[in-house]
Amino acid sequence: MLLFYCFFLESVIMLLEIYLVLIFATSLSIILVLSKRNIAGAIFLGALFLGFATMSPEVLLEVSLRVFLEIGNIVLAIAISLIPIIGGLLNRKGLLDKMIRNFPFGKKAFLGFSPAFLGLLTIPGGALFSAPLVARCCDEITDIRKASINVWFRHILHIVYPLAPTLIIACELVGCSVYQAVIYLAPYFALSLIVGSIFLLGGIEENREEKQVNIREFLEPVFIILIAPLIDFTLRTYYHLSSSATFIGIFTALLITVIYSKARVHEVLSIARETRAWNFAFLILAVLEYQAVFKNSGISQLVRGISINPLILIVGIGFLLGFLTGRTSTPIVILIPMFQEIFGSLTIPQLALMYYSILLGYIISPVHPCLIVTAEYFGIGVSDIIKDLYKLSLVSLLIGVLLYHLL
């Protein structure tokens, strides 16, 4: 009889584990499929499904309220929602056009800088702002190469920009400072810059003609973009603020933009609607909701028993998820909680490599919005850009792994 009870108990435990695996896989499927339409909504629905399937409604409500009523989470969400409004104002008021016209360096630098800088502004379809600049700047290369330049360099500053939304999300999940992560990400930024310059800009000749430039008109938008992280870093370092430091920095940048561009309230509200700024706020809260539900679901205990090489999870699955989803925040939401449960914690060097691996897969994803609109603008196929960039992405990934072991 005792043997029967032991067998029965083992069978129940096995069935429970299978159930939890299926539930977890289904929640991830919900995120992966629906994120093509609305990533914040997809993550939230995935969290709700996971919560209702693994805990009582009362517990799920308690977990959710802790996330949505935490003042620090609310402040951070509002701060992130202001970023696309700044980008929209800079573009609508012509400040970006002035900056580009007064770019003081050569053709190669312009080809890299214009998509990279405009890539910092989280504007839907933002790749279309830099594509015409790349197209006009250089006639000696093919449209496929121009498209590749636009896609590759558009995302390069996201590696080290402290206010990149996905980087903020990743550091929030890990519980580290964005600026600590940026230190470890800097070598990967340098790697991408070097690889991109060699493979994409190597055969381009510089213009010898000189042009008149207004340095002030060039620097004004640059100052507006950089003032937010400078304030954020100062307040975090010397006054030990957290999410409120981010809010103060971004709000100050928005205020300066509004005053300098003489924008009216209705224009600001119009840009907020165009960029769907509220989606960025909801994204932060949805990510924190999924993490909280995951930790309370019972799946975390099951995941701890998985035996896998950490680099496979960080590099291989990270790159693959970036490629399959055409997103960076979705893989981050999935991988960080999983890694933490299996290995206990995620170090900052590991976070940096994971973030970089995801970004490289994302850049060449066939469902990556920037790649799609760039292909449409230049009248080429999505596959043409992928064929031109996949070697750069894989080379960067391999060298990135070597850098991880050397640093």
Protein backbone atom coordinates (compact mmCIF):
# COMPACT_ATOMS: atom_id res chain seq x y z
CA MET A 1 0.00 0.00 0.00
CA LEU A 2 2.86 2.38 0.85
CA LEU A 3 4.44 1.64 -2.52
CA PHE A 4 1.13 2.45 -4.22
CA TYR A 5 0.87 5.81 -2.43
CA CYS A 6 4.47 6.69 -3.37
CA PHE A 7 3.79 5.82 -7.00
CA PHE A 8 0.54 7.82 -6.93
CA LEU A 9 2.30 10.82 -5.38
CA GLU A 10 5.08 10.72 -7.99
CA SER A 11 2.48 10.52 -10.75
CA VAL A 12 0.62 13.55 -9.38
CA ILE A 13 3.86 15.55 -9.14
CA MET A 14 4.78 14.59 -12.71
CA LEU A 15 1.34 15.59 -14.01
CA LEU A 16 1.60 18.89 -12.12
CA GLU A 17 5.00 19.60 -13.68
CA ILE A 18 3.69 18.80 -17.15
CA TYR A 19 0.71 21.10 -16.49
CA LEU A 20 3.00 23.95 -15.40
CA VAL A 21 5.24 23.49 -18.44
CA LEU A 22 2.22 23.65 -20.75
CA ILE A 23 0.87 26.72 -18.98
CA PHE A 24 4.24 28.48 -19.17
CA ALA A 25 4.67 27.56 -22.86
CA THR A 26 1.16 28.84 -23.61
CA SER A 27 1.82 32.16 -21.85
CA LEU A 28 5.01 32.60 -23.90
CA SER A 29 3.11 31.74 -27.09
CA ILE A 30 0.54 34.41 -26.28
CA ILE A 31 3.33 36.96 -25.91
CA LEU A 32 5.19 35.88 -29.06
CA VAL A 33 2.09 35.81 -31.30
CA LEU A 34 0.24 38.88 -30.04
CA SER A 35 3.34 41.09 -29.62
CA LYS A 36 3.31 41.69 -33.39
CA ARG A 37 0.16 43.76 -32.82
CA ASN A 38 0.67 45.30 -29.38
CA ILE A 39 3.62 44.21 -27.29
CA ALA A 40 2.43 45.73 -24.00
CA GLY A 41 -1.00 44.15 -24.33
CA ALA A 42 0.56 40.82 -25.30
CA ILE A 43 2.78 40.72 -22.22
CA PHE A 44 -0.10 41.70 -19.95
CA LEU A 45 -2.40 39.03 -21.42
CA GLY A 46 0.39 36.46 -21.06
CA ALA A 47 0.74 37.45 -17.40
CA LEU A 48 -3.01 37.22 -16.80
CA PHE A 49 -3.20 33.78 -18.39
CA LEU A 50 -0.25 32.57 -16.33
CA GLY A 51 -1.77 34.06 -13.17
CA PHE A 52 -5.29 32.65 -13.58
CA ALA A 53 -3.88 29.20 -14.42
CA THR A 54 -1.54 28.97 -11.41
CA MET A 55 -3.08 30.97 -8.55
CA SER A 56 -6.38 32.06 -7.09
CA PRO A 57 -8.02 35.29 -8.31
CA GLU A 58 -7.44 36.84 -4.87
CA VAL A 59 -3.69 36.15 -4.97
CA LEU A 60 -3.42 37.36 -8.58
CA LEU A 61 -5.24 40.58 -7.65
CA GLU A 62 -2.89 41.12 -4.70
CA VAL A 63 0.20 40.55 -6.86
CA SER A 64 -1.13 42.88 -9.59
CA LEU A 65 -2.05 45.66 -7.17
CA ARG A 66 1.48 45.64 -5.72
CA VAL A 67 2.81 46.25 -9.24
CA PHE A 68 0.30 48.86 -10.43
CA LEU A 69 0.09 50.84 -7.18
CA GLU A 70 3.83 50.99 -6.48
CA ILE A 71 4.67 54.70 -6.80
CA GLY A 72 8.14 54.03 -8.22
CA ASN A 73 6.66 51.90 -11.02
CA ILE A 74 4.09 54.58 -11.86
CA VAL A 75 6.73 57.35 -11.98
CA LEU A 76 8.99 55.26 -14.21
CA ALA A 77 6.12 54.42 -16.56
CA ILE A 78 5.14 58.08 -16.95
CA ALA A 79 8.77 59.04 -17.56
CA ILE A 80 9.21 56.51 -20.35
CA SER A 81 6.00 57.67 -22.03
CA LEU A 82 7.45 61.19 -22.43
CA ILE A 83 10.43 60.05 -24.57
CA PRO A 84 8.55 59.65 -27.90
CA ILE A 85 6.92 63.06 -27.40
CA ILE A 86 10.37 64.71 -27.30
CA GLY A 87 11.31 62.97 -30.55
CA GLY A 88 8.09 63.97 -32.21
CA LEU A 89 8.53 67.63 -31.26
CA LEU A 90 12.13 67.75 -32.49
CA ASN A 91 11.00 66.37 -35.82
CA ARG A 92 7.83 68.44 -36.28
CA LYS A 93 9.53 71.72 -35.38
CA GLY A 94 12.36 71.19 -37.87
CA LEU A 95 15.15 70.96 -35.27
CA LEU A 96 16.31 67.63 -36.67
CA ASP A 97 16.48 69.04 -40.20
CA LYS A 98 18.66 71.91 -38.96
CA MET A 99 20.94 69.48 -37.17
CA ILE A 100 21.40 67.32 -40.28
CA ARG A 101 22.04 70.33 -42.55
CA ASN A 102 24.76 71.55 -40.22
CA PHE A 103 26.52 68.24 -39.65
CA PRO A 104 30.20 69.25 -39.46
CA PHE A 105 31.91 65.97 -40.43
CA GLY A 106 32.42 63.83 -43.55
CA LYS A 107 30.14 61.60 -45.61
CA LYS A 108 30.95 58.35 -43.82
CA ALA A 109 30.36 59.91 -40.43
CA PHE A 110 27.07 61.37 -41.65
CA LEU A 111 25.89 57.98 -42.96
CA GLY A 112 26.52 56.45 -39.54
CA PHE A 113 25.44 59.39 -37.39
CA SER A 114 22.11 60.34 -38.96
CA PRO A 115 20.34 56.96 -38.54
CA ALA A 116 22.09 56.38 -35.17
CA PHE A 117 21.01 59.69 -33.68
CA LEU A 118 17.49 59.58 -35.10
CA GLY A 119 17.26 56.02 -33.77
CA LEU A 120 17.32 57.42 -30.24
CA LEU A 121 13.95 59.05 -30.84
CA THR A 122 11.30 56.40 -30.28
CA ILE A 123 9.01 57.48 -33.11
CA PRO A 124 6.84 54.86 -34.88
CA GLY A 125 8.25 54.32 -38.36
CA GLY A 126 11.31 56.31 -37.32
CA ALA A 127 13.54 54.54 -39.84
CA LEU A 128 11.72 56.55 -42.53
CA PHE A 129 13.18 59.78 -41.11
CA SER A 130 16.77 58.70 -41.63
CA ALA A 131 16.29 56.68 -44.85
CA PRO A 132 15.98 59.78 -47.11
CA LEU A 133 19.14 61.25 -45.55
CA VAL A 134 21.09 58.09 -46.26
CA ALA A 135 19.65 57.92 -49.78
CA ARG A 136 20.63 61.51 -50.64
CA CYS A 137 24.05 61.43 -49.07
CA CYS A 138 25.69 58.79 -51.25
CA ASP A 139 25.19 57.79 -54.92
CA GLU A 140 28.10 55.35 -55.27
CA ILE A 141 26.54 52.39 -53.42
CA THR A 142 23.51 50.22 -54.10
CA ASP A 143 20.08 50.73 -52.56
CA ILE A 144 20.53 47.45 -50.68
CA ARG A 145 23.70 48.76 -49.05
CA LYS A 146 22.01 52.08 -48.22
CA ALA A 147 19.14 50.18 -46.60
CA SER A 148 21.61 48.05 -44.61
CA ILE A 149 23.40 51.17 -43.38
CA ASN A 150 20.09 52.67 -42.28
CA VAL A 151 19.04 49.55 -40.35
CA TRP A 152 22.42 48.71 -38.77
CA PHE A 153 23.43 52.17 -37.56
CA ARG A 154 19.90 53.08 -36.49
CA HIS A 155 20.21 50.69 -33.54
CA ILE A 156 23.85 51.10 -32.63
CA LEU A 157 23.42 53.81 -29.98
CA HIS A 158 20.68 51.78 -28.30
CA ILE A 159 23.49 49.59 -27.00
CA VAL A 160 24.76 52.32 -24.68
CA TYR A 161 21.99 54.94 -24.49
CA PRO A 162 20.89 55.06 -20.81
CA LEU A 163 17.30 55.99 -21.70
CA ALA A 164 16.71 53.20 -24.21
CA PRO A 165 13.39 51.76 -22.94
CA THR A 166 14.41 48.10 -23.27
CA LEU A 167 17.68 48.70 -21.42
CA ILE A 168 15.76 50.41 -18.62
CA ILE A 169 13.37 47.44 -18.46
CA ALA A 170 16.28 44.96 -18.36
CA CYS A 171 18.07 46.79 -15.57
CA GLU A 172 14.82 47.16 -13.63
CA LEU A 173 14.29 43.39 -13.81
CA VAL A 174 17.86 42.65 -12.74
CA GLY A 175 17.94 45.38 -10.09
CA CYS A 176 21.07 47.16 -11.30
CA SER A 177 21.91 50.68 -12.44
CA VAL A 178 21.58 51.44 -16.14
CA TYR A 179 24.95 53.18 -15.97
CA GLN A 180 26.62 50.06 -14.59
CA ALA A 181 25.22 48.14 -17.55
CA VAL A 182 26.39 50.82 -20.01
CA ILE A 183 30.00 50.34 -18.83
CA TYR A 184 29.87 46.66 -19.81
CA LEU A 185 27.95 47.41 -23.00
CA ALA A 186 30.48 49.99 -24.23
CA PRO A 187 32.83 47.34 -25.78
CA TYR A 188 29.89 45.87 -27.70
CA PHE A 189 29.00 49.33 -28.98
CA ALA A 190 32.61 49.83 -30.15
CA LEU A 191 32.52 46.39 -31.79
CA SER A 192 29.33 47.16 -33.71
CA LEU A 193 30.67 50.55 -34.78
CA ILE A 194 33.92 49.04 -36.07
CA VAL A 195 32.26 46.10 -37.84
CA GLY A 196 29.64 48.37 -39.42
CA SER A 197 32.25 50.90 -40.53
CA ILE A 198 34.44 48.23 -42.13
CA PHE A 199 31.74 46.20 -43.89
CA LEU A 200 29.19 48.88 -44.72
CA LEU A 201 31.16 52.13 -45.09
CA GLY A 202 34.55 50.80 -46.17
CA GLY A 203 34.26 51.42 -49.92
CA ILE A 204 32.78 54.92 -49.72
CA GLU A 205 34.94 57.92 -50.68
CA GLU A 206 34.74 61.13 -48.67
CA ASN A 207 33.62 64.42 -50.22
CA ARG A 208 36.41 66.96 -50.54
CA GLU A 209 34.18 70.02 -50.78
CA GLU A 210 33.69 72.20 -47.72
CA LYS A 211 30.31 73.45 -46.56
CA GLN A 212 29.11 76.21 -44.27
CA VAL A 213 27.81 74.90 -40.99
CA ASN A 214 26.13 76.44 -37.99
CA ILE A 215 27.49 74.54 -35.00
CA ARG A 216 24.81 75.93 -32.70
CA GLU A 217 21.97 74.56 -34.83
CA PHE A 218 23.74 71.20 -34.90
CA LEU A 219 24.29 71.03 -31.14
CA GLU A 220 20.87 72.20 -29.93
CA PRO A 221 18.99 68.92 -30.62
CA VAL A 222 22.03 66.94 -29.40
CA PHE A 223 21.91 68.86 -26.10
CA ILE A 224 18.18 68.20 -25.70
CA ILE A 225 18.67 64.46 -26.23
CA LEU A 226 21.64 64.25 -23.85
CA ILE A 227 20.34 66.46 -21.03
CA ALA A 228 17.92 63.79 -19.79
CA PRO A 229 20.51 61.06 -19.09
CA LEU A 230 22.91 63.65 -17.64
CA ILE A 231 20.29 64.79 -15.10
CA ASP A 232 19.26 61.22 -14.42
CA PHE A 233 22.87 60.14 -13.77
CA THR A 234 23.57 63.14 -11.51
CA LEU A 235 20.48 62.65 -9.36
CA ARG A 236 21.08 58.91 -9.04
CA THR A 237 24.76 59.31 -8.18
CA TYR A 238 24.70 62.26 -5.78
CA TYR A 239 21.14 62.23 -4.41
CA HIS A 240 20.44 58.46 -4.58
CA LEU A 241 17.14 58.86 -6.40
CA SER A 242 15.80 56.06 -8.62
CA SER A 243 12.76 56.27 -10.92
CA SER A 244 12.13 59.89 -9.89
CA ALA A 245 15.60 60.79 -11.27
CA THR A 246 14.59 59.37 -14.66
CA PHE A 247 11.32 61.29 -14.59
CA ILE A 248 13.01 64.59 -13.68
CA GLY A 249 15.59 64.16 -16.45
CA ILE A 250 13.09 63.31 -19.18
CA PHE A 251 10.54 65.90 -18.07
CA THR A 252 13.28 68.58 -18.08
CA ALA A 253 14.26 67.60 -21.63
CA LEU A 254 10.61 67.77 -22.69
CA LEU A 255 10.17 71.18 -21.05
CA ILE A 256 13.27 72.55 -22.81
CA THR A 257 12.02 71.17 -26.13
CA VAL A 258 8.59 72.75 -25.69
CA ILE A 259 10.03 76.14 -24.69
CA TYR A 260 12.72 76.21 -27.39
CA SER A 261 10.41 75.06 -30.19
CA LYS A 262 7.55 77.28 -28.95
CA ALA A 263 5.18 74.33 -29.12
CA ARG A 264 1.61 74.77 -27.95
CA VAL A 265 -0.24 72.41 -25.66
CA HIS A 266 -2.42 71.04 -28.48
CA GLU A 267 0.72 70.20 -30.50
CA VAL A 268 2.20 68.25 -27.60
CA LEU A 269 -1.08 66.36 -27.16
CA SER A 270 -1.26 65.71 -30.89
CA ILE A 271 2.24 64.18 -30.90
CA ALA A 272 1.37 62.10 -27.84
CA ARG A 273 -1.56 60.65 -29.79
CA GLU A 274 0.50 60.08 -32.94
CA THR A 275 3.28 58.26 -31.09
CA ARG A 276 0.83 56.46 -28.76
CA ALA A 277 2.97 57.51 -25.83
CA TRP A 278 0.74 55.69 -23.35
CA ASN A 279 1.83 52.35 -24.88
CA PHE A 280 5.34 52.92 -23.52
CA ALA A 281 3.98 53.48 -20.02
CA PHE A 282 1.81 50.40 -20.19
CA LEU A 283 4.78 48.37 -21.49
CA ILE A 284 6.82 49.05 -18.35
CA LEU A 285 3.92 48.08 -16.08
CA ALA A 286 3.12 44.97 -18.16
CA VAL A 287 6.74 43.79 -17.91
CA LEU A 288 6.79 44.23 -14.13
CA GLU A 289 3.42 42.46 -13.91
CA TYR A 290 4.69 39.44 -15.84
CA GLN A 291 7.79 39.20 -13.66
CA ALA A 292 5.73 39.36 -10.47
CA VAL A 293 3.23 36.75 -11.68
CA PHE A 294 6.03 34.45 -12.85
CA LYS A 295 7.71 34.55 -9.45
CA ASN A 296 4.45 33.71 -7.68
CA SER A 297 3.20 31.08 -10.15
CA GLY A 298 5.11 28.03 -8.96
CA ILE A 299 6.82 27.72 -12.33
CA SER A 300 9.92 29.36 -10.90
CA GLN A 301 10.55 26.27 -8.73
CA LEU A 302 10.15 24.04 -11.78
CA VAL A 303 12.50 26.14 -13.90
CA ARG A 304 15.23 25.88 -11.27
CA GLY A 305 15.61 22.19 -12.11
CA ILE A 306 16.51 22.88 -15.76
CA SER A 307 20.09 22.00 -16.66
CA ILE A 308 21.47 24.24 -19.42
CA ASN A 309 24.67 26.10 -20.19
CA PRO A 310 24.12 29.77 -19.29
CA LEU A 311 25.70 30.96 -22.55
CA ILE A 312 23.18 28.95 -24.57
CA LEU A 313 20.37 30.79 -22.79
CA ILE A 314 22.08 34.19 -22.96
CA VAL A 315 23.48 34.08 -26.50
CA GLY A 316 21.76 31.35 -28.50
CA ILE A 317 18.18 31.68 -27.26
CA GLY A 318 18.55 35.43 -26.83
CA PHE A 319 19.62 35.90 -30.46
CA LEU A 320 16.91 33.49 -31.66
CA LEU A 321 14.12 35.22 -29.74
CA GLY A 322 15.27 38.62 -31.03
CA PHE A 323 15.16 37.22 -34.59
CA LEU A 324 11.79 35.47 -34.23
CA THR A 325 9.92 38.26 -32.44
CA GLY A 326 11.38 41.34 -34.12
CA ARG A 327 11.39 42.88 -30.65
CA THR A 328 13.91 43.45 -27.88
CA SER A 329 11.66 43.84 -24.84
CA THR A 330 9.78 40.56 -25.42
CA PRO A 331 12.91 38.35 -25.19
CA ILE A 332 14.12 40.35 -22.18
CA VAL A 333 10.83 39.72 -20.36
CA ILE A 334 11.05 35.99 -21.10
CA LEU A 335 14.76 35.34 -20.52
CA ILE A 336 15.67 37.37 -17.43
CA PRO A 337 13.14 35.79 -15.02
CA MET A 338 13.94 32.35 -16.42
CA PHE A 339 17.70 32.86 -16.04
CA GLN A 340 17.31 34.19 -12.50
CA GLU A 341 15.30 31.15 -11.45
CA ILE A 342 17.72 28.65 -12.99
CA PHE A 343 21.01 30.24 -11.93
CA GLY A 344 19.96 32.39 -8.97
CA SER A 345 21.03 35.76 -10.39
CA LEU A 346 22.08 37.48 -13.58
CA THR A 347 25.36 39.40 -13.37
CA ILE A 348 25.78 42.72 -15.15
CA PRO A 349 28.31 41.28 -17.68
CA GLN A 350 25.83 38.49 -18.44
CA LEU A 351 23.03 41.04 -18.82
CA ALA A 352 25.16 43.06 -21.24
CA LEU A 353 25.86 40.02 -23.42
CA MET A 354 22.19 38.96 -23.34
CA TYR A 355 21.02 42.44 -24.33
CA TYR A 356 23.57 42.57 -27.16
CA SER A 357 22.68 39.09 -28.44
CA ILE A 358 18.97 39.93 -28.51
CA LEU A 359 19.68 43.21 -30.31
CA LEU A 360 21.73 41.48 -33.03
CA GLY A 361 18.94 38.97 -33.68
CA TYR A 362 16.38 41.78 -33.66
CA ILE A 363 18.30 43.85 -36.21
CA ILE A 364 18.08 41.16 -38.92
CA SER A 365 14.58 39.90 -38.04
CA PRO A 366 12.17 39.67 -41.00
CA VAL A 367 9.42 41.04 -38.72
CA HIS A 368 11.52 43.97 -37.49
CA PRO A 369 9.44 47.10 -38.29
CA CYS A 370 12.48 49.29 -39.08
CA LEU A 371 13.82 46.73 -41.54
CA ILE A 372 10.42 46.39 -43.21
CA VAL A 373 9.79 50.13 -43.70
CA THR A 374 13.39 50.64 -44.86
CA ALA A 375 12.99 47.91 -47.49
CA GLU A 376 9.73 49.53 -48.60
CA TYR A 377 11.37 52.97 -48.89
CA PHE A 378 14.27 51.73 -51.04
CA GLY A 379 12.03 49.46 -53.12
CA ILE A 380 13.87 46.23 -52.26
CA GLY A 381 12.97 42.98 -50.56
CA VAL A 382 13.27 42.37 -46.83
CA SER A 383 15.40 39.32 -47.64
CA ASP A 384 17.88 41.55 -49.52
CA ILE A 385 18.71 43.48 -46.35
CA ILE A 386 18.89 40.30 -44.25
CA LYS A 387 21.33 38.72 -46.73
CA ASP A 388 23.47 41.85 -46.58
CA LEU A 389 23.47 42.06 -42.78
CA TYR A 390 23.39 38.53 -41.40
CA LYS A 391 27.17 38.06 -41.71
CA LEU A 392 27.77 41.30 -39.80
CA SER A 393 25.34 40.19 -37.13
CA LEU A 394 26.88 36.71 -36.72
CA VAL A 395 30.46 38.04 -36.77
CA SER A 396 29.53 40.60 -34.12
CA LEU A 397 27.87 37.87 -32.05
CA LEU A 398 30.93 35.61 -32.14
CA ILE A 399 33.36 38.41 -31.32
CA GLY A 400 30.96 39.58 -28.61
CA VAL A 401 31.18 36.18 -26.91
CA LEU A 402 34.99 36.41 -27.05
CA LEU A 403 34.84 39.89 -25.52
CA TYR A 404 32.65 38.55 -22.73
CA HIS A 405 35.30 35.98 -21.82
CA LEU A 406 38.13 38.51 -22.07
CA LEU A 407 36.55 41.33 -20.05
